[in-house]
PDB file of C-alpha atoms in Angstrom:
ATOM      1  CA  UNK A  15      -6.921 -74.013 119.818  1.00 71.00           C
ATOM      2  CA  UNK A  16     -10.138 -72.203 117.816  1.00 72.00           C
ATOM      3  CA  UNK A  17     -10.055 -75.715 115.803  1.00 75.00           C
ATOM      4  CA  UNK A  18     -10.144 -77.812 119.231  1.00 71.00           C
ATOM      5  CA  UNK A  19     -12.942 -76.353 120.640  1.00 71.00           C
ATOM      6  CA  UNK A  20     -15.384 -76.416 117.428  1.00 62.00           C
ATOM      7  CA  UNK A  21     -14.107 -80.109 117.640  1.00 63.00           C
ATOM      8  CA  UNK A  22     -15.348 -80.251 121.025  1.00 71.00           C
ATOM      9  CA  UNK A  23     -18.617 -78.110 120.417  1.00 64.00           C
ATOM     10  CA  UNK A  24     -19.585 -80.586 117.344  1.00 64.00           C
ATOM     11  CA  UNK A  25     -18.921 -83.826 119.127  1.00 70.00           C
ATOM     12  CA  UNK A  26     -20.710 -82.565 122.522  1.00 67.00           C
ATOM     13  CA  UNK A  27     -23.634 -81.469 119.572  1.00 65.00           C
ATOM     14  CA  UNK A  28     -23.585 -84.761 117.651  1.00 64.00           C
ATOM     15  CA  UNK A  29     -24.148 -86.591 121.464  1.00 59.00           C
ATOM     16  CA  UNK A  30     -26.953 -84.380 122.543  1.00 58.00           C
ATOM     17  CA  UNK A  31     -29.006 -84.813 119.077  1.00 52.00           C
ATOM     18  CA  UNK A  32     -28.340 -88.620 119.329  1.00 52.00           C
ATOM     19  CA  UNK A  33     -29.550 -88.614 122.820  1.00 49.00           C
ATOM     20  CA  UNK A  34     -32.994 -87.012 122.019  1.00 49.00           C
ATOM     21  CA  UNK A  35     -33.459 -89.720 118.824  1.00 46.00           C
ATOM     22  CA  UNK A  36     -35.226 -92.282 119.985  1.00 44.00           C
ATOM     23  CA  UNK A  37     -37.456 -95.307 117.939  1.00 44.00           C
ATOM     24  CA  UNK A  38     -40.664 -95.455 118.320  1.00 47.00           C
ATOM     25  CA  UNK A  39     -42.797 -97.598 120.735  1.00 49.00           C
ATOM     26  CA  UNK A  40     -45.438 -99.976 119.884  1.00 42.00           C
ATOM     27  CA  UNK A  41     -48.836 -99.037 121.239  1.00 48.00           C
ATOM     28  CA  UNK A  42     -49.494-100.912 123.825  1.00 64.00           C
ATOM     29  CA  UNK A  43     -52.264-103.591 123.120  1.00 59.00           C
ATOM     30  CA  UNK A  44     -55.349-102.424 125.469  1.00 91.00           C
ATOM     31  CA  UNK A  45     -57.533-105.365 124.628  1.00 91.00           C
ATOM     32  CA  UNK A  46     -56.253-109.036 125.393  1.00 92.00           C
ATOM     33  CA  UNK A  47     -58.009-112.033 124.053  1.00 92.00           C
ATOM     34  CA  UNK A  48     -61.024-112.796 121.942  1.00 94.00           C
ATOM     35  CA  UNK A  49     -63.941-111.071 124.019  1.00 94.00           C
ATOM     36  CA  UNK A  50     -67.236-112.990 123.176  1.00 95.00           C
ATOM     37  CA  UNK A  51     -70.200-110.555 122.219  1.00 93.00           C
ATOM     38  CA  UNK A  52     -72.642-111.926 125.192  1.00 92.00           C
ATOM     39  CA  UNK A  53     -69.792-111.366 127.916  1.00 94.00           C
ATOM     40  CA  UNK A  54     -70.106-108.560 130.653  1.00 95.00           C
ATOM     41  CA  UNK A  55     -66.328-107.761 129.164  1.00 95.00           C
ATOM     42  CA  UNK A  56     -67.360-106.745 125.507  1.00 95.00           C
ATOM     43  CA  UNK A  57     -69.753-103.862 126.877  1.00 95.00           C
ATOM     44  CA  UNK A  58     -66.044-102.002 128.739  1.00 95.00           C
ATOM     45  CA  UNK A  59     -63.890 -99.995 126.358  1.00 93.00           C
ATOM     46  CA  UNK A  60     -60.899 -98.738 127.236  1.00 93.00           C
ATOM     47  CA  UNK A  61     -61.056 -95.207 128.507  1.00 91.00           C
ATOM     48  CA  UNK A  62     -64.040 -95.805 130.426  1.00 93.00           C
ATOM     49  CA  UNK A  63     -63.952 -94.627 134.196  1.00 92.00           C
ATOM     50  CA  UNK A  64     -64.569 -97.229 137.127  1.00 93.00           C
ATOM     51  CA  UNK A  65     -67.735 -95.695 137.913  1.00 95.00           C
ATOM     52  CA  UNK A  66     -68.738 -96.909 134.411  1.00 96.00           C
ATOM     53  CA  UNK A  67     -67.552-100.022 134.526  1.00 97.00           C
ATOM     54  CA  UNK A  68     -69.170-100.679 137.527  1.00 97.00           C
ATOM     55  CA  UNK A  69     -72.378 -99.957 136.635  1.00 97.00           C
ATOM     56  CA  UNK A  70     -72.455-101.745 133.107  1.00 96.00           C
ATOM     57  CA  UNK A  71     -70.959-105.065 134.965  1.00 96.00           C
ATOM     58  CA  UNK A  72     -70.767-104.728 138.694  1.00 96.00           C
ATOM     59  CA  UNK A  73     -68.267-105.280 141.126  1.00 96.00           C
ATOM     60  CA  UNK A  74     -65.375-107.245 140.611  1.00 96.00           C
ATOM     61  CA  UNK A  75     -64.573-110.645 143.081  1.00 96.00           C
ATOM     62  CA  UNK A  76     -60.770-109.300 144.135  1.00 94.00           C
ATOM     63  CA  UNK A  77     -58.775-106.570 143.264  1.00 93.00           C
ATOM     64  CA  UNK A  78     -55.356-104.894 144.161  1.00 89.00           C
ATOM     65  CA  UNK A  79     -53.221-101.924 142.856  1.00 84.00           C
ATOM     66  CA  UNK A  80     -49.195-101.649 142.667  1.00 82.00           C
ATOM     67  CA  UNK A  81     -47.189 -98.633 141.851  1.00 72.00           C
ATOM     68  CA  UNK A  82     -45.474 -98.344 138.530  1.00 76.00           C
ATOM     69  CA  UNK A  83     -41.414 -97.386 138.410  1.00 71.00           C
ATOM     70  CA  UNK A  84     -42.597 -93.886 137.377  1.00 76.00           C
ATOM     71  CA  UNK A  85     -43.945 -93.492 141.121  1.00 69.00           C
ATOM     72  CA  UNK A  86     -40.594 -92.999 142.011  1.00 69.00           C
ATOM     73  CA  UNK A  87     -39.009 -90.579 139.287  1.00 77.00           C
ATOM     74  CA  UNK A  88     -38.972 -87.001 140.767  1.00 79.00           C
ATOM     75  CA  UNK A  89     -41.444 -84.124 139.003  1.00 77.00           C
ATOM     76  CA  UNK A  90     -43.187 -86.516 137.298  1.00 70.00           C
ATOM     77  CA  UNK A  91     -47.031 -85.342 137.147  1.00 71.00           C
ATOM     78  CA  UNK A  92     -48.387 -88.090 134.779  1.00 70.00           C
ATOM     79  CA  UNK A  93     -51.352 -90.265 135.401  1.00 70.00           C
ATOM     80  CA  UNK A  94     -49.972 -93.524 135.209  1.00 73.00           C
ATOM     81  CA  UNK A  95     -48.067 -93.590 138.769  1.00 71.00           C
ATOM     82  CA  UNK A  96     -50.063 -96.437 140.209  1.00 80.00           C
ATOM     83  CA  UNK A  97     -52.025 -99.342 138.514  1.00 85.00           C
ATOM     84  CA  UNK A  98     -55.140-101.231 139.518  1.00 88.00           C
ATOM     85  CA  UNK A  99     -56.523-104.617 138.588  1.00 94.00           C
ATOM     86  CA  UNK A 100     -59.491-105.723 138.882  1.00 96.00           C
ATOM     87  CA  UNK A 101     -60.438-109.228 138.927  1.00 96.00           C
ATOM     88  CA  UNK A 102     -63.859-110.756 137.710  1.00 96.00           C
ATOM     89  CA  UNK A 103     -64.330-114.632 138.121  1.00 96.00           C
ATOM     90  CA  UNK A 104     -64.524-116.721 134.669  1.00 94.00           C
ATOM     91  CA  UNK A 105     -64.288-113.238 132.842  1.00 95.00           C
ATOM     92  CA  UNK A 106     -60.674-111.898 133.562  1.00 96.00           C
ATOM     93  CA  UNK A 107     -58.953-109.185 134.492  1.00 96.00           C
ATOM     94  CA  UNK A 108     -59.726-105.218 133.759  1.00 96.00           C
ATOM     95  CA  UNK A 109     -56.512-102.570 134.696  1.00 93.00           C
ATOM     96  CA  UNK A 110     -57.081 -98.869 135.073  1.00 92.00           C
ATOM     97  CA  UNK A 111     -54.429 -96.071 135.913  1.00 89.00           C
ATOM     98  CA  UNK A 112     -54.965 -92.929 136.997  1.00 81.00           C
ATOM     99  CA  UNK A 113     -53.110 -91.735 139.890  1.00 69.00           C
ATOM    100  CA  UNK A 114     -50.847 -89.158 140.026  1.00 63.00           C
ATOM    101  CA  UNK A 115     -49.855 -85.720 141.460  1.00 62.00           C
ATOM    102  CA  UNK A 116     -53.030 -84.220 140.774  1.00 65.00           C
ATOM    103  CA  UNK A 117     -55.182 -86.994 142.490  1.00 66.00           C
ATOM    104  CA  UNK A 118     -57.020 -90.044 141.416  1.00 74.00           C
ATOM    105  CA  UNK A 119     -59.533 -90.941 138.266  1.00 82.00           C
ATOM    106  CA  UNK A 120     -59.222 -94.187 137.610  1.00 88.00           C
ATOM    107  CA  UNK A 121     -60.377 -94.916 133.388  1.00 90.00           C
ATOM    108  CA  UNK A 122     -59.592 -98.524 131.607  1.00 93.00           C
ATOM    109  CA  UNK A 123     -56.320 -99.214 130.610  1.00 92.00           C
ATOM    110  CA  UNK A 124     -56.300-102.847 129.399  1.00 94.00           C
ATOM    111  CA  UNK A 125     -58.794-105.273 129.275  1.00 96.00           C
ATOM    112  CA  UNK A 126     -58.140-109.002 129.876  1.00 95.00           C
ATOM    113  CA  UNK A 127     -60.472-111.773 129.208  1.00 96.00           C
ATOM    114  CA  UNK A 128     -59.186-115.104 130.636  1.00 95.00           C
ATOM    115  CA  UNK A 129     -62.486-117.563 131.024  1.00 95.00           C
ATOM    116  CA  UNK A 130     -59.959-119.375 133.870  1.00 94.00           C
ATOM    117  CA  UNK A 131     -59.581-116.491 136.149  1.00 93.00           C
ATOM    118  CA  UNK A 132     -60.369-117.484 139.624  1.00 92.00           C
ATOM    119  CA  UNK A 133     -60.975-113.969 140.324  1.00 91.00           C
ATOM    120  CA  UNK A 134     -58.844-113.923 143.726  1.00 90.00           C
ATOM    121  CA  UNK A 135     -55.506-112.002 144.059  1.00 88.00           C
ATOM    122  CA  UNK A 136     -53.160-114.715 144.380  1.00 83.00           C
ATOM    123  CA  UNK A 137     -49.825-112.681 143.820  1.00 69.00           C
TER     124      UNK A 137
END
């Protein structure tokens, strides 16, 4: 019986340190395509807040924000609970998060460039 359970105890053991392993993720890129040096893009770094942005490049033609899948998972108090996009015609795209339980401060989270961008939301 005393053999049983330590059976027991070292298999549930073996589960829960194999369930808390985990590989590591790749970083995700922040900075898409080769920004030229004379574009509005090359003066935003990620990390920057909108304010900034706005005021090194202006306002953007479109934008629109969606809510990410951690929105929905219960006592989660991260930042990154809603993404938005900002579009800028024939410069691309620029994505900040931000939102979460404690409010909203929007800072650069990737940066786009994509000379084609029609800068209108057409999702």
């Amino acid at each position: 019986m005393r053999t049983k359970i330590l059976h027991i105890g070292l298999i549930a053991a073996m589960g829960l340190l194999a369930a808390c392993g985990s590989s590591p993720r790749a970083p995700q890129q922040q900075i898409i395509g080769q920004i030229p040096a004379g574009s509005p893009f090359a003066k935003v770094q990620p990390g920057m807040s909108m304010k900034q942005v706005h005021d090194l490049i202006g306002q953007p033609t479109d934008s629109y924000n969606r809510m990410t899948g951690k929105m929905f998972i219960p006592f989660y108090f991260g930042s990154d609970a809603m993404r938005m996009e900002e579009l800028y015609k024939g410069q691309g795209r620029i994505t900040y998060t931000g939102v979460g339980a404690t409010g909203a401060n929007f800072n650069v989270y990737q940066i786009t460039y994509d000379p084609s961008e029609d800068g209108y939301n057409n999702r």
